[in-house]
PDB file of C-alpha atoms in Angstrom:
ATOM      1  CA  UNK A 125      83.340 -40.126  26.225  1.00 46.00           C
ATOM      2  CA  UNK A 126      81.197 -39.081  28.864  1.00 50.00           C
ATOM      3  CA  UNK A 127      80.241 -35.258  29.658  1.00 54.00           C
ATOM      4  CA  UNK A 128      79.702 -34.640  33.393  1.00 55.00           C
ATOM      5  CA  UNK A 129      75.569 -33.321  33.926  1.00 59.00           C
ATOM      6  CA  UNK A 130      75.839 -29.793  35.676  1.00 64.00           C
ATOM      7  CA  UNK A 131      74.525 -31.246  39.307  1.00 63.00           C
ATOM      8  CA  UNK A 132      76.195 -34.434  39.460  1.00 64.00           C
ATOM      9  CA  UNK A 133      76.160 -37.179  37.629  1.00 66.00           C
ATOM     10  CA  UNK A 134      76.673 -38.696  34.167  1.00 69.00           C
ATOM     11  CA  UNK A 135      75.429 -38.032  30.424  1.00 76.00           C
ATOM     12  CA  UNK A 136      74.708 -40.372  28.218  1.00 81.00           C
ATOM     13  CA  UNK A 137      77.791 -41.919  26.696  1.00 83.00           C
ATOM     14  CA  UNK A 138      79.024 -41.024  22.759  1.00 85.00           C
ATOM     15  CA  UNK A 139      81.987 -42.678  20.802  1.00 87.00           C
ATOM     16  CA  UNK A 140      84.176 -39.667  19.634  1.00 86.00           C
ATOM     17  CA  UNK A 141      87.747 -40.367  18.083  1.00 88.00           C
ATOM     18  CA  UNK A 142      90.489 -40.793  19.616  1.00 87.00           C
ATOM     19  CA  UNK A 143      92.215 -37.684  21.143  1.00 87.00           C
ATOM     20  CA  UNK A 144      94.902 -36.778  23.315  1.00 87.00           C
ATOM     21  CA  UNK A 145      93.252 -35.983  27.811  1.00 81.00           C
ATOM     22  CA  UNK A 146      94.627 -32.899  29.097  1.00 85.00           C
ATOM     23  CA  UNK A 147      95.410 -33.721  32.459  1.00 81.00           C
ATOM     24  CA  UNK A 148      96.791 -31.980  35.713  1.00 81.00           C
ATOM     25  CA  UNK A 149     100.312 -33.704  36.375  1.00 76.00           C
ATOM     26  CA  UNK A 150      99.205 -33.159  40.439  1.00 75.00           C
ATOM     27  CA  UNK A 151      96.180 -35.353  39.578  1.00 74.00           C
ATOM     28  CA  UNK A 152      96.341 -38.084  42.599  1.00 69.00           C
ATOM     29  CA  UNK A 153      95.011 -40.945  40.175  1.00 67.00           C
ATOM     30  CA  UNK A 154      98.723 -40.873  38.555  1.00 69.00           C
ATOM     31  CA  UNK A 155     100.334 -41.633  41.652  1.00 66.00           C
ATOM     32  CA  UNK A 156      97.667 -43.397  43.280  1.00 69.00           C
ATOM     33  CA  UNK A 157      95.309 -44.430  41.092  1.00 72.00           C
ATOM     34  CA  UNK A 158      93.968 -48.390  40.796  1.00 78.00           C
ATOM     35  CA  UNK A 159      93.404 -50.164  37.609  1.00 78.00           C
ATOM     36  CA  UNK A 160      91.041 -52.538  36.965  1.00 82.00           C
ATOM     37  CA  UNK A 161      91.230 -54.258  33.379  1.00 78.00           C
ATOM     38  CA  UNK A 162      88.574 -56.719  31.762  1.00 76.00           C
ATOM     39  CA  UNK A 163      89.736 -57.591  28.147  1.00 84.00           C
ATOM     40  CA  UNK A 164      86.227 -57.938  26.103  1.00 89.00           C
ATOM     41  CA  UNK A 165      87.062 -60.164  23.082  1.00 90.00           C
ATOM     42  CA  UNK A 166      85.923 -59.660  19.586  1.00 91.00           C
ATOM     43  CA  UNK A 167      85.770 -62.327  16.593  1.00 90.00           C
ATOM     44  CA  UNK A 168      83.798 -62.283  13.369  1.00 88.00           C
ATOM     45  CA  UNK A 169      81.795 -65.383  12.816  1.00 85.00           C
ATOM     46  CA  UNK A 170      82.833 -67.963  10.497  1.00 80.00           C
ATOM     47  CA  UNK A 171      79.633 -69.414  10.171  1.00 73.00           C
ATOM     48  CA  UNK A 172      78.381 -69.502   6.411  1.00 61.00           C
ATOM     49  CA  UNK A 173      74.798 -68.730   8.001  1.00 64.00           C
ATOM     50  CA  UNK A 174      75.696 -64.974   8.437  1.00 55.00           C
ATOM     51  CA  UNK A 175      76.020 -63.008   5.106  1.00 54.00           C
ATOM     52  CA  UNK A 176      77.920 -60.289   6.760  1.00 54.00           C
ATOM     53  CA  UNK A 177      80.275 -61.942   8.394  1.00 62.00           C
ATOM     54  CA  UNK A 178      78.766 -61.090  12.387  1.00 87.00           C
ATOM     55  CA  UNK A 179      80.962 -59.368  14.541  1.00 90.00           C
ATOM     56  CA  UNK A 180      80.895 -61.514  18.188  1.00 91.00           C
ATOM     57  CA  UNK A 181      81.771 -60.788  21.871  1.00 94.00           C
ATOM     58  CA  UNK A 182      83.098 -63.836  23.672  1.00 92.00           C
ATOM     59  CA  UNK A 183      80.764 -64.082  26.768  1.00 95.00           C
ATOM     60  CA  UNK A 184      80.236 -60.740  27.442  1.00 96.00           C
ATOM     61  CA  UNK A 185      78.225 -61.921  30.481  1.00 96.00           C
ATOM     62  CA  UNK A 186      80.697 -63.496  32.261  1.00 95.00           C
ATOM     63  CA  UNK A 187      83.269 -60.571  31.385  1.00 95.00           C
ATOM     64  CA  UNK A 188      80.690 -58.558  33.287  1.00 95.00           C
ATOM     65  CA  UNK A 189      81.048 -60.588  36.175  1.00 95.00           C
ATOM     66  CA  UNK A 190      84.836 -60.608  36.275  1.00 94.00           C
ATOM     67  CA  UNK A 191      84.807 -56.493  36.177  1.00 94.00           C
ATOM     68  CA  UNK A 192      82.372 -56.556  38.891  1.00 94.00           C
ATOM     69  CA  UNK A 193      84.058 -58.236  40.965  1.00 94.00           C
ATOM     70  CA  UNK A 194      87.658 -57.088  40.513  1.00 92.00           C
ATOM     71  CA  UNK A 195      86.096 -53.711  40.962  1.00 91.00           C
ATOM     72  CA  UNK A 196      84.486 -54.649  44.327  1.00 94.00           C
ATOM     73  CA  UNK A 197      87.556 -56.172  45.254  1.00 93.00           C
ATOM     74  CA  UNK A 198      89.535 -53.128  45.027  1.00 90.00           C
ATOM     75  CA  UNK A 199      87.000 -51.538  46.765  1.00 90.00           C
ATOM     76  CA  UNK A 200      86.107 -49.039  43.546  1.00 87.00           C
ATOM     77  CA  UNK A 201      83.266 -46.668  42.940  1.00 86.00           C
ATOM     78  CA  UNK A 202      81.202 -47.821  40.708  1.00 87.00           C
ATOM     79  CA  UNK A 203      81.274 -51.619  40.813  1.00 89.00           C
ATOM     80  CA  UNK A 204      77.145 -51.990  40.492  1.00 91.00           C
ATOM     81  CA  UNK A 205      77.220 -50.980  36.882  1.00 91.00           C
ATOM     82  CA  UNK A 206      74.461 -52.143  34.179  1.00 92.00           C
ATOM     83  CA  UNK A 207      76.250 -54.867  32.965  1.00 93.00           C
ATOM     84  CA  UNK A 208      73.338 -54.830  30.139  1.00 94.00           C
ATOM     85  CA  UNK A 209      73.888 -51.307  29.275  1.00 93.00           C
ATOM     86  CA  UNK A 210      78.055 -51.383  29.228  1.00 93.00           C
ATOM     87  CA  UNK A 211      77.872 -54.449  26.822  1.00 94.00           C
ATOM     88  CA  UNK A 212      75.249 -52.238  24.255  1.00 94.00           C
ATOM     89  CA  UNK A 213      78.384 -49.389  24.218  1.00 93.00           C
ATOM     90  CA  UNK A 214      81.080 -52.529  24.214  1.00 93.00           C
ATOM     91  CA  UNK A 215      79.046 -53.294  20.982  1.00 93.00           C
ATOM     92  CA  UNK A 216      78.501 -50.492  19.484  1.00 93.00           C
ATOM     93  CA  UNK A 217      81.836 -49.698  19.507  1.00 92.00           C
ATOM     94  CA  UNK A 218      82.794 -52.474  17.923  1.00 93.00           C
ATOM     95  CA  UNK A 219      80.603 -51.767  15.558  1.00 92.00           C
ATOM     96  CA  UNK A 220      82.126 -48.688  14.903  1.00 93.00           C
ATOM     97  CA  UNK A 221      85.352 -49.716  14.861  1.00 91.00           C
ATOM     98  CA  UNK A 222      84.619 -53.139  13.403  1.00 91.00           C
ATOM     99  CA  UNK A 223      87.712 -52.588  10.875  1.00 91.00           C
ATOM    100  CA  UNK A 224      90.282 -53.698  14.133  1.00 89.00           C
ATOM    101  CA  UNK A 225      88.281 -56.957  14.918  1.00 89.00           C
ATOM    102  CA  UNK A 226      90.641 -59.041  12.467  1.00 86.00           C
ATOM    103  CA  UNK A 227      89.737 -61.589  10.298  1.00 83.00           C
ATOM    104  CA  UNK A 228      89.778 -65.473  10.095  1.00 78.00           C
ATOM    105  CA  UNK A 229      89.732 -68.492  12.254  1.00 79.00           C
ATOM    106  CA  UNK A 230      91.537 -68.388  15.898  1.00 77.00           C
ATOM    107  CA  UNK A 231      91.618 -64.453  15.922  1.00 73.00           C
ATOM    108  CA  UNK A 232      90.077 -61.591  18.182  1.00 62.00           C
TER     109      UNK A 232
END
């Protein structure tokens, strides 16, 4: 969840729980709006070297790319994101919500 700066901009972003977004039915994005969707996969590791059990992303990198590009291609705002910076919140909310990554072999 982001909170708009007063002057433009963005805040720093903050994992809240899930709640309903009040919305204007007249809002053009529901009749116009584009999507762009880049599933980020999680997995815990099976290795027997992790005492934890590691939670994983599956190439985040190259899941970076993908967005990038399908945003570009749909001409959308925003498209030269931190790729670095959106895969520390993609992990952090993982981490967060680690008890949805499931767990044992060929799951995520």
């Amino acid at each position: 969840k982001k909170k708009k700066k007063k002057g433009g901009g963005w805040g720093d972003p903050k994992i809240a729980p899930t709640q309903n977004l009040s919305i204007s039915p007249a809002a053009s994005s529901l009749h116009y709006g584009l999507q762009c969707f880049e599933g980020m996969k999680a997995y815990r590791s099976l290795s027997n070297d992790n005492d934890d059990n590691d939670l994983l992303l599956f190439r985040p990198d190259l899941n970076m790319a993908r967005l990038q590009n399908s945003m570009s291609r749909l001409s959308m705002p925003g498209s030269d994101f931190d790729s670095d910076e959106l895969i520390k919140c993609i992990q952090e909310l993982v981490r967060v919500d680690e008890r949805w990554v499931p767990d044992g072999e060929g799951y995520s």
